[in-house]
CSV table of C-alpha atoms and ligand atoms in Angstrom, one decimal:
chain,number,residue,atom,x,y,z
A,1,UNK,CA,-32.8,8.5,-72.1
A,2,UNK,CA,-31.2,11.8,-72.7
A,3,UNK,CA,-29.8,13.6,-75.6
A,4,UNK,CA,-26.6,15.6,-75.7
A,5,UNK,CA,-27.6,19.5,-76.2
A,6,UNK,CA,-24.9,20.8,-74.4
A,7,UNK,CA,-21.6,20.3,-72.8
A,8,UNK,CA,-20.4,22.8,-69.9
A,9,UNK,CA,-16.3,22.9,-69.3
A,10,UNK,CA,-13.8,23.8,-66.9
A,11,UNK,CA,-11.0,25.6,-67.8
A,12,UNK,CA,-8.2,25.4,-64.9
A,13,UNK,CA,-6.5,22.2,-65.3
A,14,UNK,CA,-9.3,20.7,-68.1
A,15,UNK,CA,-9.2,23.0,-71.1
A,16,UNK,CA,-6.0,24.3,-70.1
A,17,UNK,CA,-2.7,23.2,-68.4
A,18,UNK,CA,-2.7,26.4,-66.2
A,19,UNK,CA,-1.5,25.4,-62.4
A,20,UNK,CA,1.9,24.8,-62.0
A,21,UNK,CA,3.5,26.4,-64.9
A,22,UNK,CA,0.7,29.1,-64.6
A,23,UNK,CA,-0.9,30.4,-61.7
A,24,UNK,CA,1.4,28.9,-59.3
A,25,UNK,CA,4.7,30.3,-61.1
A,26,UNK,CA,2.1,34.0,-60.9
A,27,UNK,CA,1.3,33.6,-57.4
A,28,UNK,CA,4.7,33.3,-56.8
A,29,UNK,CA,6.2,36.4,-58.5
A,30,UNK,CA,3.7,38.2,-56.2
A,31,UNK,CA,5.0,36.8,-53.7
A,32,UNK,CA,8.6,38.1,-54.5
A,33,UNK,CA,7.3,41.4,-55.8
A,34,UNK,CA,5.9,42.2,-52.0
A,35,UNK,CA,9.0,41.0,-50.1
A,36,UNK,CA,7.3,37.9,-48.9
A,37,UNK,CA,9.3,34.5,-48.1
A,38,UNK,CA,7.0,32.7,-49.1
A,39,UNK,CA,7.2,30.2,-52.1
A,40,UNK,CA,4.8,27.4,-53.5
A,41,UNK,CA,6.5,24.6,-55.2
A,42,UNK,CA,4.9,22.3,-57.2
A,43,UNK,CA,4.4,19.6,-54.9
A,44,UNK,CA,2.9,21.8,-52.0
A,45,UNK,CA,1.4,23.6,-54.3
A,46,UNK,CA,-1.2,20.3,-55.0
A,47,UNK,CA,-2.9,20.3,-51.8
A,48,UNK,CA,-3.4,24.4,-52.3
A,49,UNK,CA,-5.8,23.7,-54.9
A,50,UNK,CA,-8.3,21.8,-52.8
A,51,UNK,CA,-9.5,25.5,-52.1
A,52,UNK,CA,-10.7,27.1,-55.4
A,53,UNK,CA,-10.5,30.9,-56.1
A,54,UNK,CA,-7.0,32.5,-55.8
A,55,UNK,CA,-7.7,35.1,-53.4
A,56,UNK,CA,-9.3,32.5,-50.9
A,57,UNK,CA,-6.3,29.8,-51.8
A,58,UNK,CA,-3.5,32.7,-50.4
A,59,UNK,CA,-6.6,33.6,-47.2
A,60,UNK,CA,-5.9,29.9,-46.3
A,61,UNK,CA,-2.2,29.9,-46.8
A,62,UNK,CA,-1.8,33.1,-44.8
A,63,UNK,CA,-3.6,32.0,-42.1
A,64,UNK,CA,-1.6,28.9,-41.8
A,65,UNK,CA,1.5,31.0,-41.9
A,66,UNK,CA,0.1,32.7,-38.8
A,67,UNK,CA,-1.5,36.1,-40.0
A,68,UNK,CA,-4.7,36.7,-38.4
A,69,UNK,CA,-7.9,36.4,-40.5
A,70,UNK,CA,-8.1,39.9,-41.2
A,71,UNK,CA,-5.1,40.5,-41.9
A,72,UNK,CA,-4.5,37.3,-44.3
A,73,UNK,CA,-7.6,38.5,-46.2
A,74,UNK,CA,-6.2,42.1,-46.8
A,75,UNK,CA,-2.9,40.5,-47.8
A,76,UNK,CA,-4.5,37.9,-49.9
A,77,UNK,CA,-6.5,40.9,-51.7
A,78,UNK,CA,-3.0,42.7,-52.5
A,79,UNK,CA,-1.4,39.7,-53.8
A,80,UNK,CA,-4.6,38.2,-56.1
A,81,UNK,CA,-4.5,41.7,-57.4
A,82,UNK,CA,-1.2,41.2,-58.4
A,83,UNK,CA,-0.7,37.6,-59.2
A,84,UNK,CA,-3.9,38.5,-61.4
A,85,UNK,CA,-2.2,41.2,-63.5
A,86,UNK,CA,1.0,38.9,-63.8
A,87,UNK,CA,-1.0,35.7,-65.1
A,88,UNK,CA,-3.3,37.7,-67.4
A,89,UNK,CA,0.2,39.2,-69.0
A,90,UNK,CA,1.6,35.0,-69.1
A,91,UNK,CA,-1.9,34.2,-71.1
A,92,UNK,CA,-1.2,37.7,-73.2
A,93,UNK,CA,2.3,36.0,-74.0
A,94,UNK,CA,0.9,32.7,-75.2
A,95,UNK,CA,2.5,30.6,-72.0
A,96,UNK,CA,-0.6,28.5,-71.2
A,97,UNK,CA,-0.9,25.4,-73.6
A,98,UNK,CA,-4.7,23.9,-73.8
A,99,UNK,CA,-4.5,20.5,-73.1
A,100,UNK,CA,-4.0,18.0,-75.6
A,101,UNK,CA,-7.4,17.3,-77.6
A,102,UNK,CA,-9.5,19.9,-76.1
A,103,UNK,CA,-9.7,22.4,-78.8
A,104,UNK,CA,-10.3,19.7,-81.0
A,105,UNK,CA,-13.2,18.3,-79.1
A,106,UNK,CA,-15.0,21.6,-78.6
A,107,UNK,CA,-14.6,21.9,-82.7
A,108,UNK,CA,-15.8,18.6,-82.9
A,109,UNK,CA,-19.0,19.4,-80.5
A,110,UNK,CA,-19.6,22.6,-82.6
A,111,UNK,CA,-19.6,21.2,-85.9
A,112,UNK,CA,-22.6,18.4,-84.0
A,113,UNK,CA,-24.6,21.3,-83.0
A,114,UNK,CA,-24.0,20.5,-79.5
A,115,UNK,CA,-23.7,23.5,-77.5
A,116,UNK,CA,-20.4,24.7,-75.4
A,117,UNK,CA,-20.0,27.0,-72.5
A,118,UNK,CA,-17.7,27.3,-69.9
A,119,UNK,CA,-17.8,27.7,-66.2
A,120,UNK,CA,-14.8,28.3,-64.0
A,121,UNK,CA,-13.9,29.9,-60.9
A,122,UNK,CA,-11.5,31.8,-62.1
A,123,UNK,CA,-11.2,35.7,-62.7
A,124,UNK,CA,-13.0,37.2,-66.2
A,125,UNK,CA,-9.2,39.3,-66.2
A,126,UNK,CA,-7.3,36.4,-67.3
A,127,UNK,CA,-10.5,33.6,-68.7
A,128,UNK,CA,-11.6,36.1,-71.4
A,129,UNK,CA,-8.4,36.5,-73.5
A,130,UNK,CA,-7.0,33.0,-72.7
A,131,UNK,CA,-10.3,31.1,-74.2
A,132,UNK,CA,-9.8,33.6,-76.9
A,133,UNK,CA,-6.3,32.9,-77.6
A,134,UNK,CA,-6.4,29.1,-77.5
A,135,UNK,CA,-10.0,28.6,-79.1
A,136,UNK,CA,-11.2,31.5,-80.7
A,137,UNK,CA,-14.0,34.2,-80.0
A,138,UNK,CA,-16.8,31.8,-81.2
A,139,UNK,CA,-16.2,28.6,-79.2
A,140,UNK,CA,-18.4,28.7,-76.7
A,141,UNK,CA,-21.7,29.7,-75.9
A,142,UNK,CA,-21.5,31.2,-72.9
A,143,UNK,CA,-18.6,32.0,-70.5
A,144,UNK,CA,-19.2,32.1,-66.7
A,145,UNK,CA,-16.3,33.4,-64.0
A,146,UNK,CA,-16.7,34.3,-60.3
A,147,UNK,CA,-17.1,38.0,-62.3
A,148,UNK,CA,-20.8,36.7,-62.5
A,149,UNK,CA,-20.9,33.5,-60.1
A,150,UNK,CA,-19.1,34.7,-56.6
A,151,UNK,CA,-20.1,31.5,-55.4
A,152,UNK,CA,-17.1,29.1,-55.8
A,153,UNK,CA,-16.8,25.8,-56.2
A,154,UNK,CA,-17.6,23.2,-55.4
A,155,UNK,CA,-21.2,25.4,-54.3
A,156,UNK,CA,-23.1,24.5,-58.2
A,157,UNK,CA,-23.8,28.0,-58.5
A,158,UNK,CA,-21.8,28.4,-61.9
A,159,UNK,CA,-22.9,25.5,-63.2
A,160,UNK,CA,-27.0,26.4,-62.8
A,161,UNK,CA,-25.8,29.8,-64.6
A,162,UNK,CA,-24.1,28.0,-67.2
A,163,UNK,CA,-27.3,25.5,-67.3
A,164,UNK,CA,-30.1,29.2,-67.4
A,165,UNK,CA,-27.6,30.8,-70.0
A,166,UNK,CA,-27.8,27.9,-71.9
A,167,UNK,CA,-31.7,26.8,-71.2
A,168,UNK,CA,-31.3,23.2,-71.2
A,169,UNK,CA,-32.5,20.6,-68.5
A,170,UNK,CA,-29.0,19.0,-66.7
A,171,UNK,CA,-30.4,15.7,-68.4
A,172,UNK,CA,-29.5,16.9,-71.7
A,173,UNK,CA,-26.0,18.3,-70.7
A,174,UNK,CA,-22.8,17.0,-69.4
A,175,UNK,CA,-19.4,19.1,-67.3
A,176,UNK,CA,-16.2,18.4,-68.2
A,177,UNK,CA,-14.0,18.4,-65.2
A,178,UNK,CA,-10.1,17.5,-63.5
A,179,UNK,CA,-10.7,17.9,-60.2
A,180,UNK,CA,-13.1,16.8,-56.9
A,181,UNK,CA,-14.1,19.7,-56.2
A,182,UNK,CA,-15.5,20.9,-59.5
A,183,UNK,CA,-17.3,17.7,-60.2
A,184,UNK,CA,-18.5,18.1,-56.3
A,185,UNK,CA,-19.8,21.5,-57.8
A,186,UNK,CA,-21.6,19.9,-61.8
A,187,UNK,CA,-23.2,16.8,-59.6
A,188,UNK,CA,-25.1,19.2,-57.1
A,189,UNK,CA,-26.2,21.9,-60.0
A,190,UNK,CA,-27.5,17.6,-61.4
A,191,UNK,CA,-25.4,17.4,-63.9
A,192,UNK,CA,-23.7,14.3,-65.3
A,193,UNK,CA,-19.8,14.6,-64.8
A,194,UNK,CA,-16.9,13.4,-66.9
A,195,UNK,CA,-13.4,13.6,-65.1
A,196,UNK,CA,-10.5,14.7,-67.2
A,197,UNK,CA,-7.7,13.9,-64.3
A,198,UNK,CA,-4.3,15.4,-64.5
A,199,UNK,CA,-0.9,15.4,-62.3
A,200,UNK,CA,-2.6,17.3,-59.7
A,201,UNK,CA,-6.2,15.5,-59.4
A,202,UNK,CA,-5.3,12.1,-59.9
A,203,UNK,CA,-5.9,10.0,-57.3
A,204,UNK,CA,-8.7,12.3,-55.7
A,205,UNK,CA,-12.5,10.6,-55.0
A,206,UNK,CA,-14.6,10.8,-58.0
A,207,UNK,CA,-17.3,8.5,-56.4
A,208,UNK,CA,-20.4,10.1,-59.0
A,209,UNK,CA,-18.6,10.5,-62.2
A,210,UNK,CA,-20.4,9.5,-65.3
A,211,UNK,CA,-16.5,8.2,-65.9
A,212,UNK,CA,-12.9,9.1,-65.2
A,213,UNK,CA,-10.7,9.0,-67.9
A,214,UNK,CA,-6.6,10.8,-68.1
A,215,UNK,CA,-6.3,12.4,-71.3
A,216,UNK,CA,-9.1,14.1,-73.7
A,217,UNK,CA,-7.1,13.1,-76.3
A,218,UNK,CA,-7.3,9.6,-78.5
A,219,UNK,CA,-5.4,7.1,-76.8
A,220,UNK,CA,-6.6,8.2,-73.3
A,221,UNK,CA,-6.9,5.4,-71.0
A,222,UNK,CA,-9.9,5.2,-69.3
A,223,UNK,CA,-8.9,4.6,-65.2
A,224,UNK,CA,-10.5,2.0,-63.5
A,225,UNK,CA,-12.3,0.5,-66.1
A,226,UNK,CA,-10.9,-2.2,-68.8
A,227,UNK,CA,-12.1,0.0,-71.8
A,228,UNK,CA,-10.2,2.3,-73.8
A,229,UNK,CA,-11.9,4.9,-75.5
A,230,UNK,CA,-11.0,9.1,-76.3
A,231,UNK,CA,-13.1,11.9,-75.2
A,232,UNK,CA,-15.3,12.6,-78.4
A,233,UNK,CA,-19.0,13.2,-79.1
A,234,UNK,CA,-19.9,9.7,-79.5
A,235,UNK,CA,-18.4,9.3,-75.6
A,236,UNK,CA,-20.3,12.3,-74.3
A,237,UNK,CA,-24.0,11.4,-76.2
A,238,UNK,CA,-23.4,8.0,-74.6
A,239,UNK,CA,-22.5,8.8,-71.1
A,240,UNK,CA,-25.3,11.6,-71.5
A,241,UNK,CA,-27.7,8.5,-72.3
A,242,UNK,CA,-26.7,7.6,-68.7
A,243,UNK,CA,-24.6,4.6,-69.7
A,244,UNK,CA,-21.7,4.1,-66.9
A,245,UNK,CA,-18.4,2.0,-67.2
A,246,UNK,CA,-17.6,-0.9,-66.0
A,247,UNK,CA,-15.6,0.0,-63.3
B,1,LIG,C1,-9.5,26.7,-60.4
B,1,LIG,C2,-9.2,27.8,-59.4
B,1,LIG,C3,-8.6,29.0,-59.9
B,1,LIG,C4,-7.2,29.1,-60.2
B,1,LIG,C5,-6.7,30.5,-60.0
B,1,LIG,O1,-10.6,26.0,-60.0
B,1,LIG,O2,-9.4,27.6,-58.3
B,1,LIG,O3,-8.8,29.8,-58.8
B,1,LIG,O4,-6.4,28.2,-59.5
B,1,LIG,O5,-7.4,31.5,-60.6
B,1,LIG,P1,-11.6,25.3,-61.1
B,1,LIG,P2,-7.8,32.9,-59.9
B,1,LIG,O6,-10.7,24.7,-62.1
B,1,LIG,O7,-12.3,24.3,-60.3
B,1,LIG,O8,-12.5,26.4,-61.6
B,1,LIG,O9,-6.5,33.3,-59.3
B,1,LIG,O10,-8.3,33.8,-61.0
B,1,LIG,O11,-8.8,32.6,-58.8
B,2,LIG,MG1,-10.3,22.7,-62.6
């Protein structure tokens, strides 16, 4: 029986609405900027995120496109650089909406004494400023981004930095997570994993989760299982506890 110390979140797609009216909609304006035909609409743009880290998302696009592997990584390198500069001036313009409930919850976590920190594989240009904006400089506990962790997901690497920042055993915390591949990355760092699913992740295999749910928010449903519940404390001290849903 473990208590809740500490709750570790991602940001792209849990915390924050960010893909396809954010990144996407960036890399895309690269893109155009360098002359490129290429364009990623929101439906082909769902299969793109299987591959986490921007710069590698466009190395795998490229190559498909043809461009030998050197070449799609120089290319990639040029248009991350960009796309980076673009999406950090979206989150400067307030364009990227956290999802419904989440700054509530981490308030709610806070005020319990549980700690917060974040791990994401996304770049410290963009993470910083955007956590700022939409919770506030004191929020979190720690912030990890592939500035410290190269390592991408769904390799745990983040998540054990998260877990030494923090100094508490993967029994007494939980990740917050919307997609396979991140909770592929909390379950092998041996943490306990709570699936937030959106348009994009739904329907991927979250064999492992502590529980899958489709909103943070009160009045979530929880998927697969006959109960319906929100994300709050009480949800994360139980499933922390080890407690699973009927499914
Ligand atoms: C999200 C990502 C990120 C963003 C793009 O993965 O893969 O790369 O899509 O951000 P997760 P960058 O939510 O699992 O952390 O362009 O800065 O890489
Ligand atoms: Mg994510």
């Amino acid at each position: 029986m473990a208590d809740l110390q500490a709750v570790i979140f991602d940001v792209d797609g849990t915390l924050v609405d960010s893909e396809r009216d954010g990144h996407r909609v960036a890399f895309n304006e690269a893109f155009a900027a360098a002359g490129l035909p290429y364009h990623w609409d929101v439906e082909q743009y769902g299969p793109l995120l299987t591959t986490t880290g921007g710069q590698r998302r466009l190395t795998r696009f490229l190559v498909e496109q043809g461009y030998d592997d050197q070449e799609a990584s120089a290319l990639a390198e040029t248009l991350q650089a960009d796309k980076t500069r673009r999406f950090a001036a979206m989150v400067r313009s307030d364009l990227l909406p956290a999802r419904p409930g989440a700054v509530e919850l981490v308030e709610e976590l806070r005020a319990e004494g549980v700690r917060t920190a974040v791990a994401t594989t996304g770049s410290a240009d963009w993470v910083h400023p955007l956590l700022d904006r939409l919770f506030g400089p004191d929020a979190f506990d720690f912030i990890f981004t592939r500035a410290q962790v190269p390592a991408l997901k769904p390799d745990p690497a983040v998540y054990l930095a998260a877990l030494a920042g923090l100094q508490v055993p993967a029994d007494n915390a939980i990740a917050i997570e919307d997609s396979s591949v991140g909770m592929r990355a909390a379950l092998a760092a041996g943490l306990r994993c709570l699936v937030v699913t959106n348009a994009y992740t739904r329907g991927q295999d979250f064999t492992g989760a502590a529980a899958v749910v489709s909103e943070l928010r009160a009045s979530g449903e929880l998927v697969g299982s006959g109960l319906a519940s929100q994300v709050d404390v009480a949800l994360l001290r139980w499933l922390c506890r080890g407690e699973r849903l009927a499914s």
